[in-house]
Coordinates of N, CA and C in Angstrom, one line a residue:
X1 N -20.3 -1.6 -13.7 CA -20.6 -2.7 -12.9 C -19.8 -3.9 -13.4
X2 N -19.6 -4.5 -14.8 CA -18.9 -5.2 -15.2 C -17.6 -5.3 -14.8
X3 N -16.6 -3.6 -14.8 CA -15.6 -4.1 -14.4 C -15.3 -3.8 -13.0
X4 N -16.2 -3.6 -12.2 CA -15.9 -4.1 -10.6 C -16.3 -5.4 -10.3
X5 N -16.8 -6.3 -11.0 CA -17.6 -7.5 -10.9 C -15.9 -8.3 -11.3
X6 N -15.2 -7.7 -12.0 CA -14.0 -8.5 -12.4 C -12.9 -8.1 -11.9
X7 N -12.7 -6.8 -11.8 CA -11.8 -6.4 -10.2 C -11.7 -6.6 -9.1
X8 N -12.8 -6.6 -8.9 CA -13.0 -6.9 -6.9 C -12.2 -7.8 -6.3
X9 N -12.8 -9.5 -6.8 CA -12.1 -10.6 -6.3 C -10.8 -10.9 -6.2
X10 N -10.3 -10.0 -7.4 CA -8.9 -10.8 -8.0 C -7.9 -9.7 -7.2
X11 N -8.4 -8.2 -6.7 CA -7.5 -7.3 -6.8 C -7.6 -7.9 -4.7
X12 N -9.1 -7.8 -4.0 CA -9.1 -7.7 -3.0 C -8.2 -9.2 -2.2
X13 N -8.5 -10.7 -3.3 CA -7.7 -11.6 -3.3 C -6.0 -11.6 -2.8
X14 N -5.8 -11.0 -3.8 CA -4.3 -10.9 -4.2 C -3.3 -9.4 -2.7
X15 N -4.7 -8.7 -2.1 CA -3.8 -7.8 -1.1 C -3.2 -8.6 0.2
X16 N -3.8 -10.7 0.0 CA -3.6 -10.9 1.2 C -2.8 -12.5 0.7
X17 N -2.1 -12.7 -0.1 CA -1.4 -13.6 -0.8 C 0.0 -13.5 0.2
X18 N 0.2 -14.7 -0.1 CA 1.7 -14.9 0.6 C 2.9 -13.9 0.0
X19 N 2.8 -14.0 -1.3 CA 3.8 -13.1 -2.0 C 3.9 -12.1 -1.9
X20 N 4.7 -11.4 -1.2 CA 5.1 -9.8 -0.8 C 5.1 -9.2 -2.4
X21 N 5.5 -9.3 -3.2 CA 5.9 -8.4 -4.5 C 3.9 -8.3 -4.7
X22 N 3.6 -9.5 -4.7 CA 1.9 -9.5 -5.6 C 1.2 -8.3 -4.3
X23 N 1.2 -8.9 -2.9 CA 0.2 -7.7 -2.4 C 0.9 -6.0 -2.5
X24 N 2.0 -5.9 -2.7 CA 2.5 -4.6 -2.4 C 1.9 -4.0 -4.2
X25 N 2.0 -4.9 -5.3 CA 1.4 -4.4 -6.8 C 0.2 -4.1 -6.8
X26 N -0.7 -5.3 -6.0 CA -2.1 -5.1 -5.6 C -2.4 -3.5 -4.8
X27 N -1.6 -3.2 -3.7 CA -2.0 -2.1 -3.3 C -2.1 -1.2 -4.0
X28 N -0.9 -0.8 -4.9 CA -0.6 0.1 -5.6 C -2.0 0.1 -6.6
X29 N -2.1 -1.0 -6.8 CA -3.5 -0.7 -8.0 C -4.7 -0.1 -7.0
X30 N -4.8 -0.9 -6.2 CA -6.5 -0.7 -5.5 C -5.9 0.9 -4.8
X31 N -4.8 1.3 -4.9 CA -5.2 3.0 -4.4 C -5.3 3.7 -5.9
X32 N -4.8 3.2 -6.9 CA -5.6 3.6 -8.4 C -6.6 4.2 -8.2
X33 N -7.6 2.9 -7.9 CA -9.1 2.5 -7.8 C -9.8 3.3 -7.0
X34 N -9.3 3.5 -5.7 CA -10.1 3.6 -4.6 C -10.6 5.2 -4.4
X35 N -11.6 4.8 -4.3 CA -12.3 3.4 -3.3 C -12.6 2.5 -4.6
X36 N -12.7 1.0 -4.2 CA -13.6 0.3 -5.2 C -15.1 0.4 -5.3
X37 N -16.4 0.5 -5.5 CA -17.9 0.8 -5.4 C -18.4 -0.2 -6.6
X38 N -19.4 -0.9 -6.3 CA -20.3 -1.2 -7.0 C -21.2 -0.2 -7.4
X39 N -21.6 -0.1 -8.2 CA -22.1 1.3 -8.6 C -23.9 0.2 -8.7
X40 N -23.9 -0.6 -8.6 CA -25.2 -1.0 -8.8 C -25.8 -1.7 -7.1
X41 N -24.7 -1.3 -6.2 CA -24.9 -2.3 -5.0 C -25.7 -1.0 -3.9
X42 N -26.2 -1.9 -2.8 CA -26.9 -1.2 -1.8 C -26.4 -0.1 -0.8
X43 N -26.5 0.9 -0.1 CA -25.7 1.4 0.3 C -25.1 0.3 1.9
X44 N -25.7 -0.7 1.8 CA -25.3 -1.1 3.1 C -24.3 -2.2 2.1
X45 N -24.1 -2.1 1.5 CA -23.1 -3.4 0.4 C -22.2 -2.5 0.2
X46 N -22.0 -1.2 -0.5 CA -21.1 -0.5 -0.5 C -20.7 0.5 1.0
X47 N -21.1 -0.3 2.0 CA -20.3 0.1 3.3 C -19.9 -1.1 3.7
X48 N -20.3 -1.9 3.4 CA -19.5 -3.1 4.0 C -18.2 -3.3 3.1
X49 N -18.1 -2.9 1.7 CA -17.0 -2.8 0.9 C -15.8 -1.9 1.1
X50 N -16.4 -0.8 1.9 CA -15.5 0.0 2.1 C -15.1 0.0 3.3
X51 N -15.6 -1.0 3.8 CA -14.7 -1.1 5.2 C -14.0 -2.3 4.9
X52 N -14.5 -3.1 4.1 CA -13.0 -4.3 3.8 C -12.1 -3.7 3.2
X53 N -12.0 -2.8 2.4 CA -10.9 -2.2 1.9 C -9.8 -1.3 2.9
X54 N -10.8 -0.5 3.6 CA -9.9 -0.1 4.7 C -9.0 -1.1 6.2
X55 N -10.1 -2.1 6.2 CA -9.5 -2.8 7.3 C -8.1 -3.7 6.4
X56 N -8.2 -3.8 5.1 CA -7.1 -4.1 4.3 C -6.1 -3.1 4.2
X57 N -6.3 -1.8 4.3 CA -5.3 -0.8 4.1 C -4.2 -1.0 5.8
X58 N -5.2 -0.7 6.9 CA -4.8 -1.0 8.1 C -3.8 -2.4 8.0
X59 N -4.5 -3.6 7.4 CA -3.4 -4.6 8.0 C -2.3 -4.4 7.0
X60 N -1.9 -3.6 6.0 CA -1.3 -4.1 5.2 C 0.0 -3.0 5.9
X61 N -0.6 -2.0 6.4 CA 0.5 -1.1 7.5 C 1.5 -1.7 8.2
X62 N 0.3 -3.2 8.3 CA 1.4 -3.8 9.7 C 1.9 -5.2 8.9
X63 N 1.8 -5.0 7.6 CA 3.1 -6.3 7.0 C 3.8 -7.0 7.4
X64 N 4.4 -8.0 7.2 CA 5.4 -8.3 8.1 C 6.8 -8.2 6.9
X65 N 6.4 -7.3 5.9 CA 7.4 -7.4 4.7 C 7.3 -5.5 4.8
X66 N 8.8 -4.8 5.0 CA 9.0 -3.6 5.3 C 8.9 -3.3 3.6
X67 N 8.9 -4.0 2.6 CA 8.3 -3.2 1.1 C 7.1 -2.6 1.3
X68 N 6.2 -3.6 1.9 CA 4.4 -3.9 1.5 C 4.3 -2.5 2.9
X69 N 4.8 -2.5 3.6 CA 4.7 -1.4 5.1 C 4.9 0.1 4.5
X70 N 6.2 -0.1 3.9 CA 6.5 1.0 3.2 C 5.8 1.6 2.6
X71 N 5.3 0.7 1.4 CA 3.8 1.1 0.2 C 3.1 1.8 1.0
X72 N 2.4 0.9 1.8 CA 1.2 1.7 2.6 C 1.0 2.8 3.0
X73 N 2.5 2.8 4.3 CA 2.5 4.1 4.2 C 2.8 5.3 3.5
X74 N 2.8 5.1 2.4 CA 3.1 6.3 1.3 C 1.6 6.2 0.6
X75 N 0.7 5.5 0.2 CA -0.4 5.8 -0.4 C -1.3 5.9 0.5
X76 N -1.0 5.9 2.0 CA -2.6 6.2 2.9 C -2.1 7.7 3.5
X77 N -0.5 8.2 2.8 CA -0.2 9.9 3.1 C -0.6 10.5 2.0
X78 N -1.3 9.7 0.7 CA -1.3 10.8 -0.3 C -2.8 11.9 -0.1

């Protein structure tokens, strides 16, 4: 619980940052991760989490930086 409490913000933050290099590192990590889960949260809190993460995966398809497009689609084919 501790280290999703310090993950979450910084990782789900940083997929939507102006800087193409930080969100395309951020993806790469959060498919490390993923899914992210509170392990202490409700199931209606860990569905609302997992759908910000996916509606994140989705926008991040449509980048407007062909690196961060690229990424995506190679970790939403694994």
């Amino acid at each position: 619980a501790m280290l999703f409490r310090l993950q979450e913000p910084v990782l789900l933050r940083a997929l939507q940052v102006a800087n193409s290099n930080v969100r395309r590192n951020a993806l790469l990590l959060l498919v490390d991760m993923f899914p992210l889960e509170n392990p202490v949260a409700s199931k209606e809190e860990k569905e609302t989490l997992l759908e910000r993460q996916f509606f994140l995966l989705e926008k991040l398809l449509m980048d407007p930086c062909p690196d961060v497009r690229t990424t995506a689609v190679e970790v939403c084919c694994r």
